[in-house]
Coordinates of C-alpha atoms and ligand atoms in Angstrom, one line a residue:
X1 CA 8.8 -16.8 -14.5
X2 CA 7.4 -13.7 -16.7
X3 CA 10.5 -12.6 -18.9
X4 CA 11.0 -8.5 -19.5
X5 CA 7.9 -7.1 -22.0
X6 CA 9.2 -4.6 -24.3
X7 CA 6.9 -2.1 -22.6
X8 CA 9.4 -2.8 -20.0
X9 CA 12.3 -1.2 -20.6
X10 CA 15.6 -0.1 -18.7
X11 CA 14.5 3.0 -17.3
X12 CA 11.6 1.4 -15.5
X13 CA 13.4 -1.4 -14.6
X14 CA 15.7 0.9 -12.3
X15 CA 12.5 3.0 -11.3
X16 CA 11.1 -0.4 -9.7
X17 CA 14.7 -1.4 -8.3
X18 CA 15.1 2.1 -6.9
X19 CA 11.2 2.3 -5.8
X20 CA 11.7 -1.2 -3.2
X21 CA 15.0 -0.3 -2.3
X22 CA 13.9 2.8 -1.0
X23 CA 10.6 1.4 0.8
X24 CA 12.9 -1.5 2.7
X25 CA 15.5 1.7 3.9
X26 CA 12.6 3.7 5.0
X27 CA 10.9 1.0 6.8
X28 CA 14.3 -0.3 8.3
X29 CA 14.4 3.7 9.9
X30 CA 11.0 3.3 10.4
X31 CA 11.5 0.1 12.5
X32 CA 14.5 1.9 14.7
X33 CA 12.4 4.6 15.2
X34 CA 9.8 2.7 16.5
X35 CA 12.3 0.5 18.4
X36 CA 13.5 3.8 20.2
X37 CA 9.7 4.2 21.0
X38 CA 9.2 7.5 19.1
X39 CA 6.1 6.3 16.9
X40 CA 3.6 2.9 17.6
X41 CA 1.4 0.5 15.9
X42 CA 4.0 0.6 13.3
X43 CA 3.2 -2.5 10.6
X44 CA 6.0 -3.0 8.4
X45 CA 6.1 -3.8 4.8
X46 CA 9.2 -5.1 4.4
X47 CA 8.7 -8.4 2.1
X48 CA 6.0 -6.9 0.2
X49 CA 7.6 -4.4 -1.9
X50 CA 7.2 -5.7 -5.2
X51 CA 3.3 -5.9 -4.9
X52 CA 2.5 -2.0 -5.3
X53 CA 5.8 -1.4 -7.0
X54 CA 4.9 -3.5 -9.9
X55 CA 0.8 -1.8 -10.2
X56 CA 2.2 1.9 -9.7
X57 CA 4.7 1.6 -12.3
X58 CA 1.5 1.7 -14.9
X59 CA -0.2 4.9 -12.6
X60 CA -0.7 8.6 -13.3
X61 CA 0.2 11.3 -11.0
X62 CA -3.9 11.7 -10.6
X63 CA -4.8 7.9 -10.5
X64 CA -6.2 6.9 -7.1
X65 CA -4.6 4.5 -4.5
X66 CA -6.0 3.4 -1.9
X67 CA -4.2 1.1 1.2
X68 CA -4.5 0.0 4.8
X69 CA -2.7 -0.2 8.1
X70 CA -0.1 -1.8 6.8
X71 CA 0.4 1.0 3.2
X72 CA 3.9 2.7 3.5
X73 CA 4.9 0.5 0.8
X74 CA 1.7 1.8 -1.2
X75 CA 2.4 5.6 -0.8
X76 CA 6.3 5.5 -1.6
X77 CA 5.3 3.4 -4.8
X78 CA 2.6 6.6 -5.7
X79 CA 5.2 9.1 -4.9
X80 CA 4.3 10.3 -1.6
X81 CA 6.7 12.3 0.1
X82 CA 9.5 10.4 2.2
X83 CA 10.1 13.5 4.5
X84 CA 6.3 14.1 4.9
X85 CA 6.1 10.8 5.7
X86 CA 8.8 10.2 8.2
X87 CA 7.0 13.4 9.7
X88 CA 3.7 11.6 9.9
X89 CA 5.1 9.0 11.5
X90 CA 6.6 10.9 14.1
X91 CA 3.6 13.3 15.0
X92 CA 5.1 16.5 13.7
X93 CA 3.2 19.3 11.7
X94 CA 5.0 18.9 8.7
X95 CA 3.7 15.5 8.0
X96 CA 1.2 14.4 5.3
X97 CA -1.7 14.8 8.2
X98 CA -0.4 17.6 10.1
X99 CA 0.7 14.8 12.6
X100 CA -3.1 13.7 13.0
X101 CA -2.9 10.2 11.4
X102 CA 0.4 8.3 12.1
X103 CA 1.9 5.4 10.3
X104 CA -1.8 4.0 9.8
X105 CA -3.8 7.3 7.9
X106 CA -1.0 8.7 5.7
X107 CA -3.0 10.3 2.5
X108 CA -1.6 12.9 0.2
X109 CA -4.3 14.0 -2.1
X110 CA -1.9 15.6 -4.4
X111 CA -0.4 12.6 -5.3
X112 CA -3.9 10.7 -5.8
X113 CA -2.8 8.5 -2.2
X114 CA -6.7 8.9 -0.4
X115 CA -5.8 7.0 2.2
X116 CA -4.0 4.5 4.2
X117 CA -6.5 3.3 6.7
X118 CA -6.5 1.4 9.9
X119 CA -9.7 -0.7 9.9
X120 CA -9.5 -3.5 8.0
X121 CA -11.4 -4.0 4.9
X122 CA -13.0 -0.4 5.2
X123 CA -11.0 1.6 1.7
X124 CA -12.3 -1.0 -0.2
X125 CA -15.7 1.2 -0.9
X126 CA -14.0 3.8 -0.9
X127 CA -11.5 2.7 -3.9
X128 CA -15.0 1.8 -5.8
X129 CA -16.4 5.3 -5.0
X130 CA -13.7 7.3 -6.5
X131 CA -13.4 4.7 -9.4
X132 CA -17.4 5.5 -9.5
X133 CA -16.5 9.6 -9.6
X134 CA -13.9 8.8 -12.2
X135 CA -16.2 7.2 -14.4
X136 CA -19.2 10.0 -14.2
X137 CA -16.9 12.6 -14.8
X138 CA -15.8 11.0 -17.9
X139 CA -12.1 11.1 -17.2
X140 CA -10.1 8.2 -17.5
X141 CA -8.0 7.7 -14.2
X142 CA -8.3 4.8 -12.4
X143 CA -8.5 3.2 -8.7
X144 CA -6.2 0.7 -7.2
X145 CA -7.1 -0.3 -3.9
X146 CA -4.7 -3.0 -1.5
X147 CA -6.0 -5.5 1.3
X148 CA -5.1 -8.4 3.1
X149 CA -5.9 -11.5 2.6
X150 CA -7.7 -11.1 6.9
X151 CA -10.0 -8.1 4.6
X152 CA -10.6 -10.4 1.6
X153 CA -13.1 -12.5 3.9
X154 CA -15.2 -8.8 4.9
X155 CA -18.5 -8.3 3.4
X156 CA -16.9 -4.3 1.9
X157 CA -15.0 -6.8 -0.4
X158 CA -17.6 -8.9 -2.1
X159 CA -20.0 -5.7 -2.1
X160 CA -17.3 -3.5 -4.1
X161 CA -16.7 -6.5 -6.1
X162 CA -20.2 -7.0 -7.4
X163 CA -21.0 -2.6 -7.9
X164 CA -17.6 -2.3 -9.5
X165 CA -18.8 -5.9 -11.9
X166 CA -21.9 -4.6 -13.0
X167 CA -20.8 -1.0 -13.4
X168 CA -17.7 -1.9 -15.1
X169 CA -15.9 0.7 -12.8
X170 CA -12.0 1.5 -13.2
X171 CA -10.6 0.0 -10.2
X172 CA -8.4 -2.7 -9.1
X173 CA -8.7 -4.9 -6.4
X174 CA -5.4 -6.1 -4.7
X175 CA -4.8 -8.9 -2.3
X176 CA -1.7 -8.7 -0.9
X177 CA -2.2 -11.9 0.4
X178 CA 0.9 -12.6 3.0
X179 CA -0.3 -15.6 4.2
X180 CA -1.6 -14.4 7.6
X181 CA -4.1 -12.1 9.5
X182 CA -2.8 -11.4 12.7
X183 CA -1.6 -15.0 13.5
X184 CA -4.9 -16.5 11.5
X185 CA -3.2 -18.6 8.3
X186 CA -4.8 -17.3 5.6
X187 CA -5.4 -20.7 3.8
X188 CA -7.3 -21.8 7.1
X189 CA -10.2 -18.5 6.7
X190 CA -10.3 -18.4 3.0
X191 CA -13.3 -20.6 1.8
X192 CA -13.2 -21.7 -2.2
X193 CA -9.0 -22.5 -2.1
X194 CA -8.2 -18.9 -2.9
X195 CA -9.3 -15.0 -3.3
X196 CA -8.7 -14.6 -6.8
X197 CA -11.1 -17.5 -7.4
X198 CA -13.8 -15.3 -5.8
X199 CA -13.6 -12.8 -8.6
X200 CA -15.9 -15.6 -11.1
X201 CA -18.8 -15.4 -8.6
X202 CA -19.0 -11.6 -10.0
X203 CA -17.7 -12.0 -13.5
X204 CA -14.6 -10.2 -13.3
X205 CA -11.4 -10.9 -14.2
X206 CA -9.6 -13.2 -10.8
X207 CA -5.6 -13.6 -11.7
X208 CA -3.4 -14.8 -9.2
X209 CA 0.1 -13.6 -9.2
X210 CA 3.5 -14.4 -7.6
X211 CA 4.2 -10.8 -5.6
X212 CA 7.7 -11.7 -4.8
X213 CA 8.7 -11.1 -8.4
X214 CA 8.6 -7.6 -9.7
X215 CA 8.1 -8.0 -13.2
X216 CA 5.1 -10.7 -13.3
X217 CA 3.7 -8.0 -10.6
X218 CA 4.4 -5.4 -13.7
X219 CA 2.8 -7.4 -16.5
X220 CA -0.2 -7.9 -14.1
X221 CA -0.3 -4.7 -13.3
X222 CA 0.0 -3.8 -16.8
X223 CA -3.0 -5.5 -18.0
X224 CA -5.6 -4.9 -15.0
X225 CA -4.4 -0.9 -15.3
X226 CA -5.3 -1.4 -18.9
X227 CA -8.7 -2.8 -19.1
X228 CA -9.6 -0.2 -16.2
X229 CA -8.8 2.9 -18.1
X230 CA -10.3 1.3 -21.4
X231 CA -13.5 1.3 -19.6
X232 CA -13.7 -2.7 -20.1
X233 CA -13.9 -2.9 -16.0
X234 CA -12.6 -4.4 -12.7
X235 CA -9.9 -6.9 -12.1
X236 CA -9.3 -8.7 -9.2
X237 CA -5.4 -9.8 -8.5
X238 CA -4.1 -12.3 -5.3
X239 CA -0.4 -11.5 -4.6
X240 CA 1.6 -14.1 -3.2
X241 CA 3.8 -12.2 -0.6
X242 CA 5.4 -12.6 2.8
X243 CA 6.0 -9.9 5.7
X244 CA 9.5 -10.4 6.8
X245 CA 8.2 -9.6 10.7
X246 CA 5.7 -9.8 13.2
X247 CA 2.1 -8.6 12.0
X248 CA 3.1 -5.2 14.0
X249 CA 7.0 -4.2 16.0
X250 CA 6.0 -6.8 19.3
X251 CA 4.5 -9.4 17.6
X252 CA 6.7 -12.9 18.3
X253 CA 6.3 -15.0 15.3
X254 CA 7.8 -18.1 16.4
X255 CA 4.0 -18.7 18.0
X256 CA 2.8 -19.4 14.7
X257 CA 5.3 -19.9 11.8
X258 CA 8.4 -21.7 11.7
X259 CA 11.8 -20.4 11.0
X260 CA 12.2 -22.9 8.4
X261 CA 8.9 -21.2 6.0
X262 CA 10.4 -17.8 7.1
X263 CA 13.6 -18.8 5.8
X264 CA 11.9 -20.3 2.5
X265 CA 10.3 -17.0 1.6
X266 CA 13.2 -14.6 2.9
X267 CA 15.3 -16.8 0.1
X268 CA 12.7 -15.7 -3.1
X269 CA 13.2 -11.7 -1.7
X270 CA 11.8 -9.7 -4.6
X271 CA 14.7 -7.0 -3.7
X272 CA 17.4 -9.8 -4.9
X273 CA 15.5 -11.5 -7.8
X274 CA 15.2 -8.3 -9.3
X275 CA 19.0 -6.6 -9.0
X276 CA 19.6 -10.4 -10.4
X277 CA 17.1 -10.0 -13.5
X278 CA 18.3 -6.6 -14.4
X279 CA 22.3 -7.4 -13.9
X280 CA 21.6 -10.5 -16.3
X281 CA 19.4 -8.2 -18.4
X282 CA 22.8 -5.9 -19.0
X283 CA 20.0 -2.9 -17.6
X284 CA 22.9 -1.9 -15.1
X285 CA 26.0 -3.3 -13.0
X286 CA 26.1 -3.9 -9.5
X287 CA 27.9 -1.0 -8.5
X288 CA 24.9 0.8 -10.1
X289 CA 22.8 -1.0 -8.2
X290 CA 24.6 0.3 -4.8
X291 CA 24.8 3.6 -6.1
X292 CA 20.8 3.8 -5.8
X293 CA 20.8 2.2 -2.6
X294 CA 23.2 4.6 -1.7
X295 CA 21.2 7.0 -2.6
X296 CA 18.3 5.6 -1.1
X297 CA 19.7 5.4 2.3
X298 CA 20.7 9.0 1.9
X299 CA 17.1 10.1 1.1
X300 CA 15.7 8.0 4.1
X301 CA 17.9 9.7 6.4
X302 CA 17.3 12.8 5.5
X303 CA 13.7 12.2 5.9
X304 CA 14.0 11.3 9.5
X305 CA 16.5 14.2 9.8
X306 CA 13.6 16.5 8.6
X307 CA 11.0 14.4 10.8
X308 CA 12.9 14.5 13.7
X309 CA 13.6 18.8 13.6
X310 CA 10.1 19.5 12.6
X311 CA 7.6 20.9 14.9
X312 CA 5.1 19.0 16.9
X313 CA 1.2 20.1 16.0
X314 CA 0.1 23.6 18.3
X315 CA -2.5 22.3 20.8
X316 CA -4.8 24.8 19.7
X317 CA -4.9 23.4 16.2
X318 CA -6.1 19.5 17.6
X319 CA -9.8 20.2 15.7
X320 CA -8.2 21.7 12.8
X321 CA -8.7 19.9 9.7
X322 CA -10.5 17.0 11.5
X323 CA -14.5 17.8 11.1
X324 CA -16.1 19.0 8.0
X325 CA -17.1 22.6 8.2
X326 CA -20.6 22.5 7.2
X327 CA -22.2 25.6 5.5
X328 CA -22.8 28.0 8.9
X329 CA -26.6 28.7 7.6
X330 CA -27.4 25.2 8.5
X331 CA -26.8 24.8 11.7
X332 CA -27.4 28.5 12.7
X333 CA -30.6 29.8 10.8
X334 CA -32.2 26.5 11.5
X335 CA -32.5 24.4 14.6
X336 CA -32.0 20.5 14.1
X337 CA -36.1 20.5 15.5
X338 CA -37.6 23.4 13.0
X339 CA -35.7 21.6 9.8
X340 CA -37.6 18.2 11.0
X341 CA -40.7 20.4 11.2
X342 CA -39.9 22.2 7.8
Ligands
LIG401 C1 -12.5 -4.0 11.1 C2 -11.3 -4.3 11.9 N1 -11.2 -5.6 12.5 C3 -10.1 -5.9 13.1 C4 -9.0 -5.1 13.2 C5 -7.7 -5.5 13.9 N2 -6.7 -5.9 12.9 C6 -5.8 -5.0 12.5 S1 -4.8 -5.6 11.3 C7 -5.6 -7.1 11.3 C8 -5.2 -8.2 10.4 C9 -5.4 -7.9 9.0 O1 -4.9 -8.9 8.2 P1 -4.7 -8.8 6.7 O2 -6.0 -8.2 6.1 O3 -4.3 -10.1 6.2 O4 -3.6 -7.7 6.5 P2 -2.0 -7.8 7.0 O5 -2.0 -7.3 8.4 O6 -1.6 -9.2 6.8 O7 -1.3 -6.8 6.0 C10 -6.7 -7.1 12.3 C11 -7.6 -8.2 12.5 C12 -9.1 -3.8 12.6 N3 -8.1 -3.0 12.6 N4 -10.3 -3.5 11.9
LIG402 MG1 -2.4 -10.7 5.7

């Protein structure tokens, strides 16, 4: 068990409590919403709070984060808007996308979130390319990008992997490894015993980490964040997590895990080790602690409040913000034929 740092102190203690409290409300509205059928292909987070909470404590407003189908843990930890969100998820113009992307593409470029993305293993390049940008322009922000342990197998990881190792680019690579892909046991598809082991074949720092527990994600964190923005390079980092449900809202467990290893995980929460830690650490009471989930709930609910009296996107609007708008000279002064002639 990783004790409290001094970097860690009361104040970001709470932020971290009041940071996973506040994913597991949203994605328990999330999950009635979808239940009610008003949004689909919802993936659900809950279990894996801890992992992003514990990196995106050490991130700047303008550092880049990068996730996948499964990321509304990821953008609540960068600060992403819950009411946006909840709109997102809904369809309805006021969300991050105008209603375009849905649970799976949530990005908010003012908060440094580029992307959640829905095929597996592909924001791993692109993490690497803004770590790339941030390094040519000389400015010291850094890239953390999350997969599953189904992505860690994809060639996009072992490419990034080697470009970000012999670049020494800022970005972090993060596993959140919850033990399945689909239905696929992780342990069964990853070759050499683990993911962080991979990291040697490319000379980067490989750390494994237990990503039920907040505060050894927030040391982990600490030091991968650290290195990045010194310029000393890449880090590689395998959570240890769980998802509490199926791999999306249909998805019937019981056809390949036992309620006997969900019951083993649900009893190391990260939600309930760390209230524990910080009422033995004398950081707050427990009726602090339900004042912020109090509060919590109240934010959640006003999100889908928001979400649910927002407008739907105009019809007319469907290509808006979709394609790039090339320059008009290129397309109109010059056929496709004369610039192959030119
Ligand atoms: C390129 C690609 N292949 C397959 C899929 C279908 N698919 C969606 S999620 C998923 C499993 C991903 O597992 P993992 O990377 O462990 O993430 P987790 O769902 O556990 O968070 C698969 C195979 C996809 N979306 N994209
Ligand atoms: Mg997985």
């Amino acid at each position: 068990m990783v004790t409290t740092s001094s970097s860690l102190d009361d104040k970001t203690l709470l932020w971290m409590y009041e940071t996973m409290i506040t994913i597991r409300r949203f994605e328990e509205e999330a999950r009635r919403q979808a239940d009610q059928g008003k949004l689909r292909g919802m993936h659900s987070s809950v279990g894996q709070e801890a992992v992003p909470t514990g990196i995106c404590a050490h991130l700047k407003g303008d550092d880049y984060v990068l996730g996948t189908h499964r990321s509304h843990h990821h953008c609540i930890a960068k600060g992403v808007d819950l009411k946006e969100m909840m709109a997102e998820l809904l369809g309805r113009a006021t969300g991050t996308n105008k209603g375009k992307g849905g649970t799976m593409h949530i990005a908010d470029m003012t908060k440094g979130m580029l992307g959640a993305n829905g095929v597996v293993g592909s924001n791993i390049p692109v993490a690497t390319g803004a770590a790339l940008s941030a390094q040519l322009r000389g400015v010291d922000n850094v890239s953390v990008v999350f997969f599953g342990d189904g992505a860690s197998s994809q060639g996009s990881l072992h490419e990034s992997l080697n470009l970000a190792g012999i670049w020494k680019l800022p970005v972090i690579f993060v596993c959140e490894n919850n033990r399945y892909a689909e239905s696929t046991p992780s342990e069964y598809v990853v070759s050499g015993g683990s993911v962080a082991n991979r990291a040697d074949g490319y000379g980067i720092p490989g750390v494994m980490a237990d990503g039920q527990n907040a505060l050894e994600m927030y040391e982990i964190g600490g030091e991968a964040v650290a290195r990045a923005r010194a310029g000393d390079g890449p880090t590689l980092i395998e959570a240890m997590t769980y998802r509490y449900f199926g791999h999306f809202g249909a998805d019937d467990t019981s056809l390949y895990r036992s309620p006997e290893e969900e019951e083993y995980y649900r009893e190391k929460d990260c939600l309930d080790r760390l209230s524990r830690h910080i009422v033995e650490a004398g950081a707050a009471g427990e009726d602090d602690l339900k004042v912020i989930d109090v509060r919590a709930t109240a934010a959640v609910a006003e999100a889908s409040k928001f979400a649910e009296e927002s407008p739907w996107p105009e019809p007319g609007e469907i290509y808006d913000d979709v394609y790039i708008s090339y320059p008009e000279q290129r397309f109109t002064s010059v056929s496709m034929g004369e610039a192959a002639q030119a």
